[in-house]
Short mmCIF file of C-alpha atoms in Angstrom, two decimals:
data_model
loop_
_atom_site.label_atom_id
_atom_site.label_comp_id
_atom_site.label_asym_id
_atom_site.label_seq_id
_atom_site.Cartn_x
_atom_site.Cartn_y
_atom_site.Cartn_z
CA UNK A 1 -0.08 3.73 19.20
CA UNK A 2 -0.06 1.34 22.12
CA UNK A 3 -1.36 4.05 24.46
CA UNK A 4 -4.52 6.12 24.20
CA UNK A 5 -2.53 9.33 24.71
CA UNK A 6 -0.01 8.72 21.89
CA UNK A 7 -0.64 9.62 18.25
CA UNK A 8 1.23 8.58 15.10
CA UNK A 9 1.24 11.61 12.80
CA UNK A 10 2.73 12.83 9.55
CA UNK A 11 4.54 16.12 10.08
CA UNK A 12 6.26 18.68 7.86
CA UNK A 13 9.95 17.89 7.48
CA UNK A 14 12.00 20.21 9.65
CA UNK A 15 14.15 22.66 7.68
CA UNK A 16 12.76 21.69 4.29
CA UNK A 17 13.24 25.23 3.00
CA UNK A 18 11.32 27.04 0.29
CA UNK A 19 9.43 25.30 -2.50
CA UNK A 20 11.40 24.67 -5.70
CA UNK A 21 11.18 27.53 -8.16
CA UNK A 22 10.31 26.87 -11.77
CA UNK A 23 13.34 27.42 -14.01
CA UNK A 24 12.91 30.45 -16.28
CA UNK A 25 14.33 28.46 -19.18
CA UNK A 26 13.69 24.72 -19.77
CA UNK A 27 16.74 22.57 -19.07
CA UNK A 28 16.01 20.53 -22.19
CA UNK A 29 13.26 18.92 -24.25
CA UNK A 30 10.28 17.34 -22.48
CA UNK A 31 10.97 13.75 -23.56
CA UNK A 32 9.16 10.50 -22.78
CA UNK A 33 10.48 6.99 -23.27
CA UNK A 34 8.83 3.66 -24.01
CA UNK A 35 10.20 0.19 -23.42
CA UNK A 36 8.01 -1.37 -26.10
CA UNK A 37 5.74 -3.22 -23.69
CA UNK A 38 1.99 -3.38 -24.37
CA UNK A 39 -0.09 -1.64 -21.69
CA UNK A 40 -3.65 -0.32 -21.45
CA UNK A 41 -4.05 3.45 -21.75
CA UNK A 42 -6.22 5.23 -19.19
CA UNK A 43 -7.18 8.87 -19.14
CA UNK A 44 -6.33 10.80 -15.97
CA UNK A 45 -6.47 14.48 -15.11
CA UNK A 46 -3.76 16.58 -13.47
CA UNK A 47 -0.79 14.31 -14.06
CA UNK A 48 2.79 15.36 -13.48
CA UNK A 49 3.97 16.93 -16.71
CA UNK A 50 7.46 18.35 -16.13
CA UNK A 51 10.57 17.92 -14.01
CA UNK A 52 9.41 20.95 -12.00
CA UNK A 53 6.10 19.21 -11.29
CA UNK A 54 8.04 16.22 -9.97
CA UNK A 55 10.13 18.48 -7.74
CA UNK A 56 7.00 20.12 -6.34
CA UNK A 57 5.36 16.73 -5.78
CA UNK A 58 8.36 15.51 -3.79
CA UNK A 59 8.55 18.78 -1.84
CA UNK A 60 4.93 18.99 -0.76
CA UNK A 61 4.21 15.30 -0.22
CA UNK A 62 7.36 14.29 1.67
CA UNK A 63 6.64 14.09 5.39
CA UNK A 64 8.19 12.91 8.63
CA UNK A 65 6.42 10.38 10.84
CA UNK A 66 6.34 11.31 14.51
CA UNK A 67 4.93 9.93 17.75
CA UNK A 68 3.10 12.69 19.63
CA UNK A 69 2.78 12.13 23.39
CA UNK A 70 -0.29 14.11 24.42
CA UNK A 71 0.46 13.80 28.13
CA UNK A 72 3.93 15.36 27.95
CA UNK A 73 3.31 17.36 24.74
CA UNK A 74 6.48 15.93 23.18
CA UNK A 75 7.21 14.70 19.65
CA UNK A 76 9.61 11.92 18.64
CA UNK A 77 10.52 11.40 14.98
CA UNK A 78 10.01 7.90 13.60
CA UNK A 79 12.21 6.70 10.74
CA UNK A 80 13.21 8.73 7.73
CA UNK A 81 11.16 11.26 5.75
CA UNK A 82 9.34 9.82 2.73
CA UNK A 83 6.28 10.23 0.54
CA UNK A 84 3.99 8.06 2.61
CA UNK A 85 0.88 6.29 1.42
CA UNK A 86 -0.73 4.11 4.08
CA UNK A 87 0.73 4.32 7.60
CA UNK A 88 -0.87 2.14 10.26
CA UNK A 89 0.30 0.99 13.71
CA UNK A 90 -0.18 -2.66 14.65
CA UNK A 91 -2.96 -3.40 17.17
CA UNK A 92 -0.39 -3.95 19.95
CA UNK A 93 1.40 -0.71 19.07
CA UNK A 94 4.79 -2.38 18.64
CA UNK A 95 5.08 -2.10 14.84
CA UNK A 96 4.16 0.29 12.04
CA UNK A 97 3.03 -0.74 8.56
CA UNK A 98 4.41 1.96 6.29
CA UNK A 99 4.12 2.30 2.52
CA UNK A 100 6.07 5.00 0.72
CA UNK A 101 6.37 6.09 -2.90
CA UNK A 102 9.69 5.74 -4.73
CA UNK A 103 11.15 7.26 -7.87
CA UNK A 104 10.90 7.22 -10.83
CA UNK A 105 7.58 9.08 -10.83
CA UNK A 106 5.24 8.63 -13.77
CA UNK A 107 3.55 11.20 -15.99
CA UNK A 108 0.94 8.73 -17.25
CA UNK A 109 -0.65 7.35 -14.06
CA UNK A 110 -1.69 8.74 -10.69
CA UNK A 111 0.48 8.74 -7.56
CA UNK A 112 -1.34 5.68 -6.18
CA UNK A 113 0.26 3.69 -9.01
CA UNK A 114 3.82 4.96 -8.54
CA UNK A 115 6.52 2.46 -7.42
CA UNK A 116 5.92 1.74 -3.73
CA UNK A 117 7.81 0.02 -0.93
CA UNK A 118 5.71 -1.53 1.86
CA UNK A 119 7.63 -2.20 5.06
CA UNK A 120 7.10 -3.13 8.70
CA UNK A 121 8.89 -0.72 11.05
CA UNK A 122 9.54 -0.69 14.77
CA UNK A 123 8.25 2.23 16.83
CA UNK A 124 11.69 3.81 16.35
CA UNK A 125 11.44 3.55 12.58
CA UNK A 126 13.87 0.68 12.07
CA UNK A 127 12.90 -1.60 9.17
CA UNK A 128 11.89 -5.03 10.45
CA UNK A 129 10.81 -6.55 7.13
CA UNK A 130 10.08 -5.52 3.55
CA UNK A 131 6.61 -6.85 2.75
CA UNK A 132 6.34 -5.78 -0.89
CA UNK A 133 8.39 -3.88 -3.46
CA UNK A 134 5.68 -2.79 -5.89
CA UNK A 135 6.82 -1.57 -9.33
CA UNK A 136 5.14 1.14 -11.39
CA UNK A 137 1.59 -0.06 -11.98
CA UNK A 138 1.20 1.13 -15.56
CA UNK A 139 0.38 -2.26 -17.05
CA UNK A 140 -2.63 -3.32 -14.97
CA UNK A 141 -5.32 -4.78 -17.25
CA UNK A 142 -8.59 -2.86 -17.54
CA UNK A 143 -10.77 -4.09 -14.67
CA UNK A 144 -7.82 -6.00 -13.22
CA UNK A 145 -5.44 -5.70 -10.31
CA UNK A 146 -1.69 -5.66 -9.83
CA UNK A 147 0.25 -8.86 -9.17
CA UNK A 148 1.99 -9.44 -5.85
CA UNK A 149 0.75 -8.43 -2.39
CA UNK A 150 -2.04 -5.82 -2.35
CA UNK A 151 -4.50 -4.42 0.21
CA UNK A 152 -1.98 -5.13 2.96
CA UNK A 153 -3.36 -4.49 6.45
CA UNK A 154 -3.14 -5.57 10.08
CA UNK A 155 -5.49 -8.22 11.45
CA UNK A 156 -7.46 -6.37 14.12
CA UNK A 157 -7.89 -9.40 16.41
CA UNK A 158 -4.17 -10.22 16.57
CA UNK A 159 -1.28 -8.29 18.19
CA UNK A 160 0.76 -7.92 14.99
CA UNK A 161 -0.29 -10.09 12.04
CA UNK A 162 -0.59 -8.89 8.46
CA UNK A 163 -3.16 -10.00 5.90
CA UNK A 164 -3.22 -9.34 2.16
CA UNK A 165 -4.35 -10.71 -1.21
CA UNK A 166 -2.33 -11.92 -4.22
CA UNK A 167 -3.67 -12.49 -7.73
CA UNK A 168 -3.58 -16.04 -9.11
CA UNK A 169 -4.64 -14.99 -12.62
CA UNK A 170 -1.90 -12.43 -13.33
CA UNK A 171 -4.44 -9.81 -12.22
CA UNK A 172 -6.27 -10.12 -15.54
CA UNK A 173 -10.05 -10.76 -15.43
CA UNK A 174 -9.90 -12.17 -18.96
CA UNK A 175 -7.68 -15.06 -17.84
CA UNK A 176 -9.63 -18.19 -16.98
CA UNK A 177 -8.69 -19.45 -13.53
CA UNK A 178 -10.42 -21.55 -10.86
CA UNK A 179 -9.37 -18.98 -8.26
CA UNK A 180 -8.73 -15.26 -8.76
CA UNK A 181 -6.85 -14.56 -5.52
CA UNK A 182 -5.26 -16.15 -2.55
CA UNK A 183 -5.28 -14.63 0.94
CA UNK A 184 -2.03 -14.57 2.93
CA UNK A 185 -1.15 -13.82 6.55
CA UNK A 186 2.19 -13.14 8.22
CA UNK A 187 2.72 -12.86 11.96
CA UNK A 188 5.40 -11.00 13.91
CA UNK A 189 8.36 -11.32 14.20
CA UNK A 190 8.09 -12.02 10.43
CA UNK A 191 10.95 -14.51 10.39
CA UNK A 192 9.03 -17.40 8.84
CA UNK A 193 7.23 -17.53 5.51
CA UNK A 194 3.78 -16.00 4.94
CA UNK A 195 0.95 -18.54 5.16
CA UNK A 196 -1.91 -19.03 2.71
CA UNK A 197 -5.24 -19.13 4.55
CA UNK A 198 -7.78 -19.15 1.72
CA UNK A 199 -8.48 -18.74 -2.01
CA UNK A 200 -11.31 -16.83 -3.63
CA UNK A 201 -13.22 -17.77 -6.76
CA UNK A 202 -14.02 -14.09 -7.33
CA UNK A 203 -11.74 -11.09 -6.76
CA UNK A 204 -10.82 -10.53 -3.11
CA UNK A 205 -13.04 -7.80 -1.69
CA UNK A 206 -11.96 -7.42 1.92
CA UNK A 207 -11.15 -9.00 5.28
CA UNK A 208 -12.60 -7.92 8.60
CA UNK A 209 -12.69 -9.35 12.12
CA UNK A 210 -14.83 -8.93 15.19
CA UNK A 211 -13.34 -8.39 18.64
CA UNK A 212 -13.76 -12.11 19.34
CA UNK A 213 -11.92 -13.12 16.17
CA UNK A 214 -14.86 -14.00 13.88
CA UNK A 215 -13.52 -13.40 10.38
CA UNK A 216 -15.50 -12.16 7.38
CA UNK A 217 -13.99 -12.62 3.93
CA UNK A 218 -15.67 -10.97 0.93
CA UNK A 219 -15.17 -11.53 -2.79
CA UNK A 220 -16.63 -9.73 -5.79
CA UNK A 221 -17.26 -10.66 -9.42
CA UNK A 222 -17.01 -7.55 -11.58
CA UNK A 223 -18.94 -8.98 -14.54
CA UNK A 224 -21.98 -10.32 -12.65
CA UNK A 225 -21.81 -7.62 -9.92
CA UNK A 226 -22.13 -10.38 -7.33
CA UNK A 227 -20.51 -9.98 -3.91
CA UNK A 228 -20.22 -12.88 -1.50
CA UNK A 229 -19.23 -12.67 2.16
CA UNK A 230 -18.03 -15.73 4.04
CA UNK A 231 -17.47 -16.52 7.69
CA UNK A 232 -14.20 -18.45 7.62
CA UNK A 233 -12.02 -20.34 10.06
CA UNK A 234 -9.31 -17.84 10.95
CA UNK A 235 -5.97 -19.38 12.03
CA UNK A 236 -4.60 -17.83 15.20
CA UNK A 237 -7.75 -15.86 16.01
CA UNK A 238 -8.27 -14.86 19.62
#
């Protein structure tokens, strides 16, 4: 993180205590609710099934981010404990892209589809900007993607600029649309609006950059199994 001798790590929360014990008697019926919305049904293994499962999930997956200085062998906590997904420092080491799971947890989909907040933090853990507030992804069409920002990452050739994709077809491959996705970027200090840099006819497949700023944009068509990779003009590239 900024220096070769500093690591950004997930650590066990200090003083978290013993794991929750399963109640000897159920507190009540194991009930599930529906809001009447139509959604595809997928089959997953090892889902959360009870309130005790949820308590164990929160206990074991909650962690504390920390900066570890290898030279001085010291650790400094960063931000608040959370159930973190992706955690990635910006190329200049000044910011941290942090995604963390929020309640309510689901018993029908995997943890990667739980409600998630994606934020940009300072090195101290202060929230600079909320990038995306992603709801429970239980209604994604088969073969589709969620709406809103996804695959959020730092641009490797820039000090602190984000890039991500957003669906233009409601994330549904059955919807006819001239473009499936648009590609957005957002540069620090994140005070202006994100900028659209391209659109893809197929589904966005990835964005990568060389050290000199040459940008490769890939897109994939699920039906034809065709993948195309483009060299594109990359605004702000070094």
